[in-house]
mmCIF file of C-alpha atoms in Angstrom:
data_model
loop_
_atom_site.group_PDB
_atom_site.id
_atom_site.type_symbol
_atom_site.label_atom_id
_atom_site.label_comp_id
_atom_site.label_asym_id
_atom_site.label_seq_id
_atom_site.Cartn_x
_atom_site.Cartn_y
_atom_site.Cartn_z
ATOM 1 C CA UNK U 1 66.322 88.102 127.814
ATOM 2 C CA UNK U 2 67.535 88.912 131.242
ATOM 3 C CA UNK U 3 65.565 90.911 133.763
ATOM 4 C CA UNK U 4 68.710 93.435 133.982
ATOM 5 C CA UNK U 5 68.366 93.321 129.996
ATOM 6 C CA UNK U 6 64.310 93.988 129.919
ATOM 7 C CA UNK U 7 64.761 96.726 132.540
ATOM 8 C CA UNK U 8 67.394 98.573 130.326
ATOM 9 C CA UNK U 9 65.096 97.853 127.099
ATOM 10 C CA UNK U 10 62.150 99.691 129.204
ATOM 11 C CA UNK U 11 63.956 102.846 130.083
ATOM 12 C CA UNK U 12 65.231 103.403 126.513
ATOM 13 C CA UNK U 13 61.324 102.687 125.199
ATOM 14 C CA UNK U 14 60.041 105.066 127.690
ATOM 15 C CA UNK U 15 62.217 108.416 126.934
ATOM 16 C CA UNK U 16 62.682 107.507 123.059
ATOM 17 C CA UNK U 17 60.027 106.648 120.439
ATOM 18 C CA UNK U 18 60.717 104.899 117.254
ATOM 19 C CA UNK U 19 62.901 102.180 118.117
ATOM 20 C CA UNK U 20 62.940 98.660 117.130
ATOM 21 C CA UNK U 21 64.169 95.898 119.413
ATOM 22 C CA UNK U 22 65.235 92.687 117.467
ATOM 23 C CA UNK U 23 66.050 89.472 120.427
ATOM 24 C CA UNK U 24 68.809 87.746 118.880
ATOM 25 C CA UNK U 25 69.716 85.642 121.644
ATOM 26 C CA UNK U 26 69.131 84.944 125.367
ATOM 27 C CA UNK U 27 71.990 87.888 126.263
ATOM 28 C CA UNK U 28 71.753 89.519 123.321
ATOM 29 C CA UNK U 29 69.418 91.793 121.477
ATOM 30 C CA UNK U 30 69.662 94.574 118.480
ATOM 31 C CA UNK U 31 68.104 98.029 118.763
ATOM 32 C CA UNK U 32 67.448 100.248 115.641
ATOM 33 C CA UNK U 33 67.192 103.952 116.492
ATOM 34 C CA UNK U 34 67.398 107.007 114.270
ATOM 35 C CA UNK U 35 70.525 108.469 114.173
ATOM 36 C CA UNK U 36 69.651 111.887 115.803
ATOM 37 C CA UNK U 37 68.408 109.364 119.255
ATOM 38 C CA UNK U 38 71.384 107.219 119.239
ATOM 39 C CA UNK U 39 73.639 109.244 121.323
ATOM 40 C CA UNK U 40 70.572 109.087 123.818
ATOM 41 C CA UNK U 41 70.056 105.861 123.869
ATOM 42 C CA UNK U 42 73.542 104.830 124.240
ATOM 43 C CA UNK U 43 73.650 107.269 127.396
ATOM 44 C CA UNK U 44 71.284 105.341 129.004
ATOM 45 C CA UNK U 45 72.445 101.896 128.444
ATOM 46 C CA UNK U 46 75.870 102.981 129.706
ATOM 47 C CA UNK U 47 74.047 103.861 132.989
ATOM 48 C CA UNK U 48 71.939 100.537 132.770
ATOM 49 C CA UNK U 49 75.608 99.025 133.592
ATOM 50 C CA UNK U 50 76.277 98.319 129.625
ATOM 51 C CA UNK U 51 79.654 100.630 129.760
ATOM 52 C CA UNK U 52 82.046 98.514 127.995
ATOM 53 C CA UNK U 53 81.825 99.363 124.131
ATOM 54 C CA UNK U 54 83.135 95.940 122.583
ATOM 55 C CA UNK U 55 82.703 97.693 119.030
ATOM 56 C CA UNK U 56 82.319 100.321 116.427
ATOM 57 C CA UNK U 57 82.088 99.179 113.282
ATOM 58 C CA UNK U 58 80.340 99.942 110.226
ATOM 59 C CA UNK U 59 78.520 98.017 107.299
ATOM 60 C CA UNK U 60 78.164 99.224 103.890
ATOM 61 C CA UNK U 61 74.634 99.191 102.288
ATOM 62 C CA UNK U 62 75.800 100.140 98.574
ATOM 63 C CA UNK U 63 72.222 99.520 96.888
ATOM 64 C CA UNK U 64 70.235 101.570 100.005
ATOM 65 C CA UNK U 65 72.899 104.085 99.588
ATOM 66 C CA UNK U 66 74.038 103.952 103.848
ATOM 67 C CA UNK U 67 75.890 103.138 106.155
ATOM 68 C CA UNK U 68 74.902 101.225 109.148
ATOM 69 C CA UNK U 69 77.100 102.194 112.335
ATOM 70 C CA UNK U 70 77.050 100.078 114.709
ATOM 71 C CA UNK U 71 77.894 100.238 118.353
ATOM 72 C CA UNK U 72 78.187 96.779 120.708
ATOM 73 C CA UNK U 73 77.736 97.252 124.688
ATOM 74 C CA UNK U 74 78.613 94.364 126.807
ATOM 75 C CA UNK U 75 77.529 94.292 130.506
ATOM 76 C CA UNK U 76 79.963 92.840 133.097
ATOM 77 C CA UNK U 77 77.154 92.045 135.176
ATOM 78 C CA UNK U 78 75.093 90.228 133.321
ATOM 79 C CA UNK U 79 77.129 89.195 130.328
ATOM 80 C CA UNK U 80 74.411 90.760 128.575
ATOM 81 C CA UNK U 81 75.079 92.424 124.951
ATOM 82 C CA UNK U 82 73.047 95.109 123.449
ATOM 83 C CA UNK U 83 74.010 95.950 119.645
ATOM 84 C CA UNK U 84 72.506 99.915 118.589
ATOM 85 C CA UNK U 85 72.412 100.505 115.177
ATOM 86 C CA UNK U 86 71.766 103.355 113.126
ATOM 87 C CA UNK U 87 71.760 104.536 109.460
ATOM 88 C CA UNK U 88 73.275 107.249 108.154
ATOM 89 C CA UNK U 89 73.695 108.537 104.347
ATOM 90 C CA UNK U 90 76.686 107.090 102.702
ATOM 91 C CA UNK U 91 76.798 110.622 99.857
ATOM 92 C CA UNK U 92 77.483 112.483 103.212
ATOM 93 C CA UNK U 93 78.914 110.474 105.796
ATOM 94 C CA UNK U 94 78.987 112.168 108.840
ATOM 95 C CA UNK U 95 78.159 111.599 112.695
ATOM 96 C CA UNK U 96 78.754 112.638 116.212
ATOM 97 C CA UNK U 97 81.614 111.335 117.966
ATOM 98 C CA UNK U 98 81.142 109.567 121.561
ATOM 99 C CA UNK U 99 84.630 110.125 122.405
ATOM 100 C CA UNK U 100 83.316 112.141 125.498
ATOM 101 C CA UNK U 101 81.323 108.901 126.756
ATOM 102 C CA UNK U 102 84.005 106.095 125.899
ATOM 103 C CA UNK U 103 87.722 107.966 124.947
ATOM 104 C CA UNK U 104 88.697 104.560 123.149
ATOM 105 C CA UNK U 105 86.535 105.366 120.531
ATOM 106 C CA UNK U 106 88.965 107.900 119.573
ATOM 107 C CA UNK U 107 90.633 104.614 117.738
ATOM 108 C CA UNK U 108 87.199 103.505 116.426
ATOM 109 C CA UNK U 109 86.286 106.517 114.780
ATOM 110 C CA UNK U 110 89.661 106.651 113.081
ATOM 111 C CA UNK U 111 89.529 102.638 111.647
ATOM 112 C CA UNK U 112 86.241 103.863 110.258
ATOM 113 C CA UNK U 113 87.356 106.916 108.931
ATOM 114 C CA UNK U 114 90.150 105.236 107.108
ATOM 115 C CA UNK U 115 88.187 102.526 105.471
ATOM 116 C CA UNK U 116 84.960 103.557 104.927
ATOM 117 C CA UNK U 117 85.624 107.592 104.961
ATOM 118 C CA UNK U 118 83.135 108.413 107.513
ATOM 119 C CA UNK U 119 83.508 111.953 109.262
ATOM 120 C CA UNK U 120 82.958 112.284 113.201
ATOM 121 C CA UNK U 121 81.631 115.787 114.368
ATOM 122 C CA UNK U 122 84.141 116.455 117.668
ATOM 123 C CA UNK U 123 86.900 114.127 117.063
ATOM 124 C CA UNK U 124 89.554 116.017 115.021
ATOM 125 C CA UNK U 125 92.022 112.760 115.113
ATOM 126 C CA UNK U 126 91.476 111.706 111.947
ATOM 127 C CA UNK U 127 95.335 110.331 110.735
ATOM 128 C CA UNK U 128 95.347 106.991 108.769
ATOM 129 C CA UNK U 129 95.677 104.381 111.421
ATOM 130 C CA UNK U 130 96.544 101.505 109.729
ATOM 131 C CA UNK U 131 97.611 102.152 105.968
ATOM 132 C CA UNK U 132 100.567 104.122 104.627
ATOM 133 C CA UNK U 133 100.315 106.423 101.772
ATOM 134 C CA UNK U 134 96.703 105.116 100.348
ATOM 135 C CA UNK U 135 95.973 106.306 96.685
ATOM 136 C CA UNK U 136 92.426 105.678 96.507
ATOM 137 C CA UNK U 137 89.123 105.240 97.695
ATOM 138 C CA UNK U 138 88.861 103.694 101.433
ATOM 139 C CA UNK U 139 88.982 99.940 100.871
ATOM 140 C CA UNK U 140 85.962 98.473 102.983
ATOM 141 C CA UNK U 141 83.619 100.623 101.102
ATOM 142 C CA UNK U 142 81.727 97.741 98.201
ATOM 143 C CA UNK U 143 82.789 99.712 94.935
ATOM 144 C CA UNK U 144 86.559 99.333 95.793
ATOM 145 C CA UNK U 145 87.670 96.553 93.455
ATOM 146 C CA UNK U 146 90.583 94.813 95.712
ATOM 147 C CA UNK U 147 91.522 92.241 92.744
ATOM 148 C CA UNK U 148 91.437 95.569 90.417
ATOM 149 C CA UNK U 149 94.326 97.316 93.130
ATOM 150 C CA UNK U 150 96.112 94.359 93.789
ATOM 151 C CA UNK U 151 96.837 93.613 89.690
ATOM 152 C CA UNK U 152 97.503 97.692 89.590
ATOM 153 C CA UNK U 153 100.215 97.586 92.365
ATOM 154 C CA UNK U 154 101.018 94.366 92.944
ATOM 155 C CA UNK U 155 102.149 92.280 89.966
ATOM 156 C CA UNK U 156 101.752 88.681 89.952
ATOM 157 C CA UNK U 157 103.919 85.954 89.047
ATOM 158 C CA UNK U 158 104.211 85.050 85.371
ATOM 159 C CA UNK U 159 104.176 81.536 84.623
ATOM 160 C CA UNK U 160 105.293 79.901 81.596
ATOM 161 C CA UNK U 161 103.549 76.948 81.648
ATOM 162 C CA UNK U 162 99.540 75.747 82.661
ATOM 163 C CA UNK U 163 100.473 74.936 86.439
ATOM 164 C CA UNK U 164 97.017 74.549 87.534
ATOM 165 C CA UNK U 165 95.824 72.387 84.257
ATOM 166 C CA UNK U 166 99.112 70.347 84.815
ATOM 167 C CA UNK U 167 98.367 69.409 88.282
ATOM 168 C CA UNK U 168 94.571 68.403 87.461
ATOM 169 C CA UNK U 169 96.076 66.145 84.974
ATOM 170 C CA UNK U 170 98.716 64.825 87.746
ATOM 171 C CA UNK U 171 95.827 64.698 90.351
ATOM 172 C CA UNK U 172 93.436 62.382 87.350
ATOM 173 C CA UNK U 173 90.934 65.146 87.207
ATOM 174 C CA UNK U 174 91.149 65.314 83.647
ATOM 175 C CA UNK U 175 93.127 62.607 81.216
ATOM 176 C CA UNK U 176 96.507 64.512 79.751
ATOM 177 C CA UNK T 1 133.149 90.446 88.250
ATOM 178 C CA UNK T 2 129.740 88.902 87.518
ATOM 179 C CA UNK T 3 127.411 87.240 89.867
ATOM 180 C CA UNK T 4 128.923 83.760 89.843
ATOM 181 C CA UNK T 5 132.700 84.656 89.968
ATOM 182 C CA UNK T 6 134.202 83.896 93.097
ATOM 183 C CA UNK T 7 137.741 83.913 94.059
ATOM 184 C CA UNK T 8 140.025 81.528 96.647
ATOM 185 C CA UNK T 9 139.322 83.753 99.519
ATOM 186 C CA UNK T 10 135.921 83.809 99.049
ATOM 187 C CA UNK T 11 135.318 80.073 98.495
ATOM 188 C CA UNK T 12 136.843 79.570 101.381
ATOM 189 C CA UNK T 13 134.882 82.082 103.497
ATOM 190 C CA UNK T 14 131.790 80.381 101.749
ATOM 191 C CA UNK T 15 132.488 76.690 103.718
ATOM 192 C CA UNK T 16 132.984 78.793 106.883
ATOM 193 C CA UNK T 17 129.677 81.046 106.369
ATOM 194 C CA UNK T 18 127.674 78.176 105.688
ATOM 195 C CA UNK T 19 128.287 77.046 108.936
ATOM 196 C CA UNK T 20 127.504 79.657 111.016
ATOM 197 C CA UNK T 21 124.142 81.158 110.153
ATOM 198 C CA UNK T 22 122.499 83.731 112.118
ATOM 199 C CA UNK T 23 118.767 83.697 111.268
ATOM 200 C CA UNK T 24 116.958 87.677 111.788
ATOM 201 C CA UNK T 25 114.323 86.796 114.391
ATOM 202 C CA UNK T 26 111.634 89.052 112.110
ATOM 203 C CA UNK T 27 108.365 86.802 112.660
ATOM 204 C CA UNK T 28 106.385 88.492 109.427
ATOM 205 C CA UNK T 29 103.524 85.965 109.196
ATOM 206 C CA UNK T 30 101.819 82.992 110.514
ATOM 207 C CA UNK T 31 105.269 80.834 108.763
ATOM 208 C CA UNK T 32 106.801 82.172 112.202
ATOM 209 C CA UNK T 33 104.964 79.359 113.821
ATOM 210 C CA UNK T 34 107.146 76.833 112.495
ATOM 211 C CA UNK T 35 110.000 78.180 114.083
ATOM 212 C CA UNK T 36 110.241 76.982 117.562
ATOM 213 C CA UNK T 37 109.545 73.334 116.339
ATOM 214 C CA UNK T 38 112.537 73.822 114.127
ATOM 215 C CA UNK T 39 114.593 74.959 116.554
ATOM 216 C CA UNK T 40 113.728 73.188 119.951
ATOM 217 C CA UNK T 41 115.184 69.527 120.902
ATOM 218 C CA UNK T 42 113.055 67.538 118.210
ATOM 219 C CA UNK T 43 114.477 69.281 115.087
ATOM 220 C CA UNK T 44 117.449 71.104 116.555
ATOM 221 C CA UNK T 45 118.418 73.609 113.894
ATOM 222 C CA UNK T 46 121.462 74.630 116.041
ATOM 223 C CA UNK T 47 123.292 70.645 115.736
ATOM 224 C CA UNK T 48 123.645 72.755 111.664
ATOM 225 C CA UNK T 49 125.450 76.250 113.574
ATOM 226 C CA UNK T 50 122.272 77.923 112.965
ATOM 227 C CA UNK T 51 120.897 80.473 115.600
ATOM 228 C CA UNK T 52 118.346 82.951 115.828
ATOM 229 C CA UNK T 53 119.701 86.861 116.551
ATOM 230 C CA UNK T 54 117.984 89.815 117.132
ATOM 231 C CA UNK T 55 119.345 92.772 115.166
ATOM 232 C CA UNK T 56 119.507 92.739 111.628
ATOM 233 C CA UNK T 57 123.437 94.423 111.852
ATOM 234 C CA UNK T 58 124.436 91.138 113.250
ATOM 235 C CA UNK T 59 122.473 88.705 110.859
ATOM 236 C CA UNK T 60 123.240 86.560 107.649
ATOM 237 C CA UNK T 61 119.894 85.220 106.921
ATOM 238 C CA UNK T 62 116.904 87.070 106.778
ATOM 239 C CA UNK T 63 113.507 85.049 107.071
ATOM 240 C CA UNK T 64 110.420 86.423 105.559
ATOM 241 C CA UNK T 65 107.464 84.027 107.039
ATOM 242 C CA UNK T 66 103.948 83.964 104.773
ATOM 243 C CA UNK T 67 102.589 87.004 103.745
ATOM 244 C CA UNK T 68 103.806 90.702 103.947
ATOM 245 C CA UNK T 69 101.642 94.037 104.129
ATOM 246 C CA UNK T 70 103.290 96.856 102.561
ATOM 247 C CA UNK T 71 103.346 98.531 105.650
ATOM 248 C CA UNK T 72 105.934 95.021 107.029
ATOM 249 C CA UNK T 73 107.449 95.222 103.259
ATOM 250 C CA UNK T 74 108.612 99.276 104.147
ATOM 251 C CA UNK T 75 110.008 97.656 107.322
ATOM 252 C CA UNK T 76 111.365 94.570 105.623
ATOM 253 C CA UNK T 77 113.773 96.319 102.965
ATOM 254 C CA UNK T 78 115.028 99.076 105.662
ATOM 255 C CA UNK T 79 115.632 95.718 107.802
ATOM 256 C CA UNK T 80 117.716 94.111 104.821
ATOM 257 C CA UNK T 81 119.534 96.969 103.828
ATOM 258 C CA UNK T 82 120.770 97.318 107.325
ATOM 259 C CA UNK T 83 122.338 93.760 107.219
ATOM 260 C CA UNK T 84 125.432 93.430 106.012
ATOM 261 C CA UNK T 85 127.137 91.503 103.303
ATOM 262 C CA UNK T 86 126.920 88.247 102.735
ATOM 263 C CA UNK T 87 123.048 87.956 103.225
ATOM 264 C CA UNK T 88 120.820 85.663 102.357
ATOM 265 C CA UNK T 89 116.549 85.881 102.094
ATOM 266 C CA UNK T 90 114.453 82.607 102.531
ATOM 267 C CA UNK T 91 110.791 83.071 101.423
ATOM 268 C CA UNK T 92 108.436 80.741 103.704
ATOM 269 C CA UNK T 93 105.390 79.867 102.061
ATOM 270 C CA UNK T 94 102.734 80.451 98.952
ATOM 271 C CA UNK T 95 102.586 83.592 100.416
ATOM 272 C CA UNK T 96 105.864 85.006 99.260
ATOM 273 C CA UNK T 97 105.400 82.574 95.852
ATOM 274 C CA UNK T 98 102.566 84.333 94.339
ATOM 275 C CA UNK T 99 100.256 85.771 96.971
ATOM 276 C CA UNK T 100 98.251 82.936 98.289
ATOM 277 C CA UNK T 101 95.312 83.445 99.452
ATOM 278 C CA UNK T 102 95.565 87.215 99.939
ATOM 279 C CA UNK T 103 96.664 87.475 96.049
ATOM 280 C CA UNK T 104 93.603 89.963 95.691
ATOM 281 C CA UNK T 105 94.213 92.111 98.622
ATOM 282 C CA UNK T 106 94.660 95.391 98.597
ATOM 283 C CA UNK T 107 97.011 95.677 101.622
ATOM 284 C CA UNK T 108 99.708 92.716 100.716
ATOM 285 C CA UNK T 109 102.407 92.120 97.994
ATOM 286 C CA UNK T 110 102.081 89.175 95.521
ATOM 287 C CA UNK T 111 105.499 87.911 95.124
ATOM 288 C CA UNK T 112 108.384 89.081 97.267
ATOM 289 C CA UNK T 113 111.570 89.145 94.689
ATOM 290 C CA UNK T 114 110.015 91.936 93.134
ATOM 291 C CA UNK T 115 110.956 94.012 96.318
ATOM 292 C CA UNK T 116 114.465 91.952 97.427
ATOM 293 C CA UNK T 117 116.458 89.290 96.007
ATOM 294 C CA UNK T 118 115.254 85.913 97.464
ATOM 295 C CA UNK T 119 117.768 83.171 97.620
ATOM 296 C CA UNK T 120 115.371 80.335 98.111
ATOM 297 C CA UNK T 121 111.728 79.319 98.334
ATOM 298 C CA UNK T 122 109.686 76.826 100.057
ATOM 299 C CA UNK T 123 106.554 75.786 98.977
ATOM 300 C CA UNK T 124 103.231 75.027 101.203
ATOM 301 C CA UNK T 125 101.429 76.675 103.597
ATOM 302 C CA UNK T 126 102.736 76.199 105.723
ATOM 303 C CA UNK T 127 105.836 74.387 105.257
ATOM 304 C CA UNK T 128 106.075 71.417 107.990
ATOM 305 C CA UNK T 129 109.692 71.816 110.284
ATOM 306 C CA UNK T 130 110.686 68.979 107.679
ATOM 307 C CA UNK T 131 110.453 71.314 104.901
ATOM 308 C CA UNK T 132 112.442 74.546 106.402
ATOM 309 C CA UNK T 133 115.390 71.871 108.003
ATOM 310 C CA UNK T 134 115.179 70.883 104.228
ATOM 311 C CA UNK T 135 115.114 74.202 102.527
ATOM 312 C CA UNK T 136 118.493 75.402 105.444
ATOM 313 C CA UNK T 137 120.371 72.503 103.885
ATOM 314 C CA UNK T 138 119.793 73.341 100.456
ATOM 315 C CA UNK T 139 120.777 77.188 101.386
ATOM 316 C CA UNK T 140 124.253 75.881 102.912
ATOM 317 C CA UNK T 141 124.646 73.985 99.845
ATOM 318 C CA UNK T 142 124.060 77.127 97.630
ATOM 319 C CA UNK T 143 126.420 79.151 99.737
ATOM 320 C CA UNK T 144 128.994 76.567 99.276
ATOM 321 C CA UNK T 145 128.621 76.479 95.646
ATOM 322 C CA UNK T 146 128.324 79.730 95.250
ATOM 323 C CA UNK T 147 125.002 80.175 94.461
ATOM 324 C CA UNK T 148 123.367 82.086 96.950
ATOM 325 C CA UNK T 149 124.033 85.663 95.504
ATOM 326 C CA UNK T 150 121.117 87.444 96.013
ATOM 327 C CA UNK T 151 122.865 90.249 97.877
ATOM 328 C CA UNK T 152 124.808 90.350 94.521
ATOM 329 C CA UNK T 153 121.976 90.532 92.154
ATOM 330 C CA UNK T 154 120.751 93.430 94.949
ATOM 331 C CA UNK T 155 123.676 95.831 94.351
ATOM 332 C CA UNK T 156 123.839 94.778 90.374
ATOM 333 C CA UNK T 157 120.024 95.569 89.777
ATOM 334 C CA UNK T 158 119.693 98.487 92.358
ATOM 335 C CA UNK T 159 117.728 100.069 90.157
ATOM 336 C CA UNK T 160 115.249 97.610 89.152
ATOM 337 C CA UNK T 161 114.539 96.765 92.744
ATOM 338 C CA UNK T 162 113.995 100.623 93.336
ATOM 339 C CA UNK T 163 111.511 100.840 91.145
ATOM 340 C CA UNK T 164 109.543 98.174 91.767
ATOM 341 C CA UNK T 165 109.501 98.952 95.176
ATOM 342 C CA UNK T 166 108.256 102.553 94.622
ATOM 343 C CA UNK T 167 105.427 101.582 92.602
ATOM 344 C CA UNK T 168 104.062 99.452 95.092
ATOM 345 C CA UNK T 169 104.550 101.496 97.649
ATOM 346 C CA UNK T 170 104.970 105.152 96.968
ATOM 347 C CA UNK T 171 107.718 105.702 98.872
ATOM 348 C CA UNK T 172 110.242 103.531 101.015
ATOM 349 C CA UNK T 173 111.206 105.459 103.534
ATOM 350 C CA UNK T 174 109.161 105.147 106.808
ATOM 351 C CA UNK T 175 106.780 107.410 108.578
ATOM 352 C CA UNK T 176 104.458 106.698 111.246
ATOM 353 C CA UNK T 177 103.225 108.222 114.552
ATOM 354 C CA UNK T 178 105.293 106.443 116.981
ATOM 355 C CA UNK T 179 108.413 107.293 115.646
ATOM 356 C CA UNK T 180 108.068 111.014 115.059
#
């Protein structure tokens, strides 16, 4: 890691405990906080010169029952890239908003409201952003069947005869 | 007057439509790419009278290039109803076919003359400038025959398309932030 990188890792180890640092890369490392110090430690990397959030995404852990939020902070010094995760309970998903800190995330936190239903405390924009007129749960969450929607809503093409076992017999895969 | 039924006056105004073809400029999917190919010096689509336009009130042929959200598909039948008569749908692609590889998405249609009438397909993805100079001579060809009646079958099974396009969609008629 960079000096500029081990200096920013130091400050967020000294005010907060209970954090794990994972190195990726040479420029780019992963820290796991609790989700009640992540607004913290996000405050201080922005002043450690990592004030460009890349990304807010999310990841859904069906069997752990959680999400995983995650928040990517690129330095334009450095080139350096620090990715802060945190858990929170997928039954009740709810966070903080850092629309105060970066006012793009408005647009984050509404993606991630629309496709995994997550709730941010302080940002009341919460219109679809991409989809029109969804019936059903948000899409990017793992016990959405797409195949299941698609054959609901979208009906396929009927053929009459065995395309695909005519073309392996055209192609020698199997003898006609 | 069925489908196929054509008088003098319209044969005639067949040979002269199938020479002048204003394509919609509507770039719906990564088929778009094949475009400029088509139409710069190499392949020269305009040596046929073809040209590309930008409003749909002043275009015959409407394009729809690989795959289409439903969001584009809301869109895409306001933009065709807003064309008028004689007009004519090309589907690029497997996309428009039967889905291709988004056939299990949630967020795209699976097969586009469920929505609008399609005059003509081509196959691949994506089809090589070869394939869509190809696929605009066999279109002339249709309109000269008298085959290319989608926009017929569209007024004659109004109802049909309706409802397929309501239960994919909900509702047709458009609503989003920027316009309101």
């Amino acid at each position: 890691m960079t000096s500029s990188m081990n200096n920013a890792l130091e400050k967020v180890k000294n005010a907060i405990k209970n954090v794990k640092i994972i190195e990726i890369d040479e420029r780019e490392a992963k820290i796991e906080v609790e989700s009640e110090n992540t607004l913290p430690v996000l405050s201080i990397l922005k002043g450690e010169g990592y004030f460009h959030l890349s990304l807010l995404t999310a990841v859904d852990w069906m069997e752990k029952n959680e999400f995983e939020l995650i928040y990517i902070l690129y330095s334009w010094n450095d080139g350096g890239k620090f990715i802060v995760s945190t858990k929170i309970d997928r039954e009740k998903a709810e966070f903080v908003t850092v629309m105060h800190m970066w006012p793009v995330a408005r647009f984050y936190e509404r993606e991630l409201h629309e496709f995994f239903g997550i709730k941010f405390a302080g940002n009341n924009d919460m219109k679809p952003l991409f989809l029109e007129n969804w019936d059903d749960i948000p899409p990017l969450r793992k016990d959405f069947d797409p195949l299941e929607y698609s054959k609901k809503k979208f009906p396929e093409r009927e053929y009459q005869k065995d395309i695909i076992h005519e073309a392996k017999i055209i192609r020698g895969d199997i003898n006609g | 007057m069925s489908a196929s039924e054509r008088n003098i006056w319209e044969k005639i105004a067949d040979q002269l439509r199938s020479r002048s073809m204003w394509m919609l400029h509507y770039c719906t999917g990564c088929g778009a790419i094949e475009l400029p190919p088509s139409m710069t010096s190499r392949f020269d689509m305009e040596r046929f009278g073809m040209g590309p336009m930008a409003t749909p009130r002043q275009a015959d042929l409407f394009l729809i290039t690989g795959y289409l959200s439903t969001k584009t598909l809301r869109r895409v039948i306001k933009t065709y109803e807003q064309m008028p008569d004689p007009k004519y749908v090309i589907g690029f692609g497997s996309c428009t076919l039967n889905g291709g590889i988004y056939f299990d998405s949630y967020a795209t249609i699976n097969r586009l003359d469920y929505y609008i009438p399609v005059d003509l397909y081509i196959a691949g993805c994506m089809p090589r400038p070869e394939a869509v100079i190809e696929a605009f001579n066999t279109l002339m060809e249709m309109i000269r025959k008298g085959e290319a009646n989608g926009w017929k079958r569209y007024k004659e099974n109004y109802e049909w398309y309706k409802k397929n396009q309501l239960r994919s969609l909900g509702e047709v008629d458009i609503h989003d932030e920027f316009h309101e």
